[in-house]
Every structure is written in C-alpha cells, then in structure tokens.
C-alpha cells in the first residue's frame, strides 16, 4: 500500500491526471502520503502553473524552490517590531515551496510567493496578508494577527499556509518603499491582483500535491494585510470562506493624506518630545481612565473621552517647558484629532478621513516606543525627505504622496494639494481603498468576516473601520449584516497590539462560524509575557462594537470583572 501511494504522489507531483484522493483514507494511508510528501517535495521544483489556472489576466507561475523542512522548536527573538513578531512558533515537518508569477508587461516585477505544505493536511488553507508597502515575501510560518502567543500557528494545525510580496521587491536603502507605484502593473498587483493570483496558484499546488482542492479557504491580515482581506471580500467574493481583518488601512487614500497633514502639523514648533507625549498621555488618563469604573491605565471609551479631554488645559502660561504645551503643539494635537476633508470625492462617495485618538499616546512595543512616538512624532521633527527618526505615518504618507499621487519623486510635499491632482487621487482611491459596502456577493457565497479595530491605534484611524461597518449595515440591513460580519474593538491597544490586552482566539472563532455556523461569543482579550510560558498578565472581554468593557467589581486584571455594555 505504501509503495502504491508513493507512486500515486509521485505521479501527482509530475502532473499526471488522477482522480481526487478519497476523503476517508485510513490512518495508515495518510501516514504513507505524509512520508512520501517529504521524499518527493523537491520534485515540485521547476513546475509551471499555466496562466489558464489563474482567474484573472496573468503570466504563468513557476516553482523556483521546493525544500523539505525539518521540525523547528519555539524561539523568541530579543528584538522585533512587535511582541508577536518576536515569537517564532514551533513548526512541524513540511514542504516549503517558493515561486514567482510572471507579469503581463515585461517592465513590471514578478510576484514572489511561498506555500507551506503540511504532512498531515486538514483540507484547509490560510493566506497571510502583508504589511506596510510589502516588498518582502510573507512566509505564512508565523502566528496570525492577534493570536495568543501560546497557541500553535495554522501550519502546525494542518493548514496549508501561504503569502506573497504583493508583486514588487523592496531593497532597503536603495529606494523608497513606495517607488514601485510608478509602474502601473505593480500598483494593481499591490492593490489587489497579486493576492488573487497567488491564491489561485496555491490552489493549483494543493490539487497537485494532495489530489484535491481545499475544502475551506481563509484570509487573515493586519494593517495593510487587513486592507487586503477586505479587498478580497469586495473584489473576489467567492474566493474565501472566512476573512479576519485586523486594524485594516481601509481608507488608504485618506490615510496617506492624513499622514502628510499630521506630519506637517509638527513643523514650525508643533513637534513634541518624549516628555510632552507622556504629558498628554497622563492628562488623557486623568480625564478618562476611570470613566469605565476602573482606574487601570486603560481608556475603555475613547469616543466619550473626546468630550472629557481638553488639550488646551495643558497650555503653557509662560515660556515653553516639559510640563506644558505651546500653542503650536496644541494645534498639532487638535489637528491629529480632527477629521481631514480632502476636497476630492474618493471611491464609494467618501471625501474625508476620520481623526485619531485620544488614548494610547505613550504605549510601548517590545521595549521600543509605540503610540505617538512610533507613528506620529518620531524622535525628531519631520525631515524632508523623511528619515528613520521620523514618525512612520509621516514617512509613509509623504512617500505615498510623491509616488502614488503626484507621481514625482521630487515633489515638494509642503505645497501639495489633493485638488491639484484630483483625477489621479480618484484613480488611486478606486484601486487602493477597500471601502465598497456592498458585500452581498460575499454574504451569498456564505463568507464570514471579522474586523478588529485597536482603539489606541495611531498608524491608522480605527474609526475608518467602524465607519465601514456602519456603511455595510446601512447598505445590507442590520439583520443581514449581523449574520456574516462582526466588528470588535480593543480599547487602548496600539497598532501592533500593545498598551492593553490585545490578543484573542479570533481565528478559531472564525473557523467555527464558517464550518459549524456558530457565531462568535464570549471572546476574551489577553495581554501576555513575551517569554514562555507566555503568562497572561491582564485580560478583558472582547466587546462587539459599540459596546466596551465596564468594571463591575473584582480583580481589575481579570476579564470576569468586566461586562460589555454601551
């Protein structure tokens, strides 16, 4: 039997036409298939997936690497961009496949991808979204966004996992990460096409190796990857059964223009150092922390905090000092909190971007600055062009203005106006903004969508995702929307998950909703040590918007001491 199954798998890897593998194969047969997958992994090298197997216009795909990977142990890096990124989870033996998809235009870059094939496949797959401006391959080997650190990643649970660089390769220090957008095909790939193409290539590889297509397909992404997940639901509604989108940069065009505006507000005396950031953070806590009944360093209701916190009360009475803000600094904070009207109609009838804050101004990520210091103020006033010491939102926004909208690497962002580039702004918005509220096709397919917004986020405005959920409810009706779309919020949590409890078993809840029809309920946010055994230090209930945690007595570090309420 083992020899026969080995010949069958070898035939599959060579591209033979065979019938799908039986779904009720005995355990011994499954073990034999697993052993032969490792033995035959390298036989995938050099295979071509024709363009006809990709559902949109594309070049062919070619497998450039196929390597059997041995099992690895859990490890934690000393430094990383976020606590979750520091965790290198234990992985089982698997076949790692790498490849590239050729462009339609020879001047465009290839799309690079990685697919991980487990020995014991559960018949499902997870596509990982990217981050920032992408440009590096997403391996599909790490924890999912918001996944508790002590839980196994999907690959260790038997899922095929895969990711892509989104169709361009960024070489650090050689060019700005936005430079690829000068190529039209690379921009379309970044917007949506690469994720669809890689999804179809991954399905072809699964059919080849396992003899059948996946039974269920999931997409999970955070930040830019969260936008990608929403784009898949809107543009390719039949491709995924479940999507989890965390802190998505959903109103992408508005966000880049807000990054420019908020950075410019720090010039001419508006910039704030670490002491000033801490001053505002402490003032916000003094005004809003106890409003939920618990003075615990977490602002549970930042919307209500907007009316309770008055930044003008921090105005210096005389000379500038560390314990007060100048008029220029107060105007900068007011600018950050204010809605931005672009003066141009964007995709799906939008024309503005919501403000950010208050709460989470001085959070920290993995020992480095988070909150304002990571995303807005940086460690020095904005430079032109941006430098690494500047806030990330300024670096991203200023670069996007030059390469995506003005399409001039030398454009002076200080004099840029969206109205002067209205046609281009609208064109990029139609590509990049994942704001189409008509999810009826995704819902009809049976798809389920979970959106998580971190309310202390300064990389993007959490109120953009909240507004999108409201738009879907308005378009489809509350009863219909509730059957397939849930919005959760994590108070005080930064973009990368720090500042308060920010991890939860959201992916298992999504799978249960898709496959068992059991809607998510009773989810709990946890904050953990980033060292084994990943002790939980605080927890809170994960509340469905517009509810937030209210203290009802007991240990303030325990979720059971809080209840979700409006």
Coordinates of C-alpha atoms in Angstrom, one line a residue, residues 34 36 53 66 93 151 186 212 217 221 292 354 374 388 399 426 535 563:
X34 CA 2.9 12.2 4.6
X36 CA 6.2 10.5 0.5
X53 CA -5.3 28.3 -13.9
X66 CA 10.9 23.1 -3.1
X93 CA 8.0 18.9 9.2
X151 CA -1.2 28.9 20.6
X186 CA 3.0 46.7 -9.9
X212 CA -8.0 17.7 -4.3
X217 CA -10.1 28.8 2.5
X221 CA -4.2 40.1 7.7
X292 CA -15.5 52.7 32.9
X354 CA -11.5 60.4 10.5
X374 CA 6.3 55.3 16.7
X388 CA 14.1 56.8 10.0
X399 CA 6.3 59.0 0.2
X426 CA -9.6 59.4 -7.6
X535 CA 1.8 34.1 31.3
X563 CA -19.0 43.3 31.3

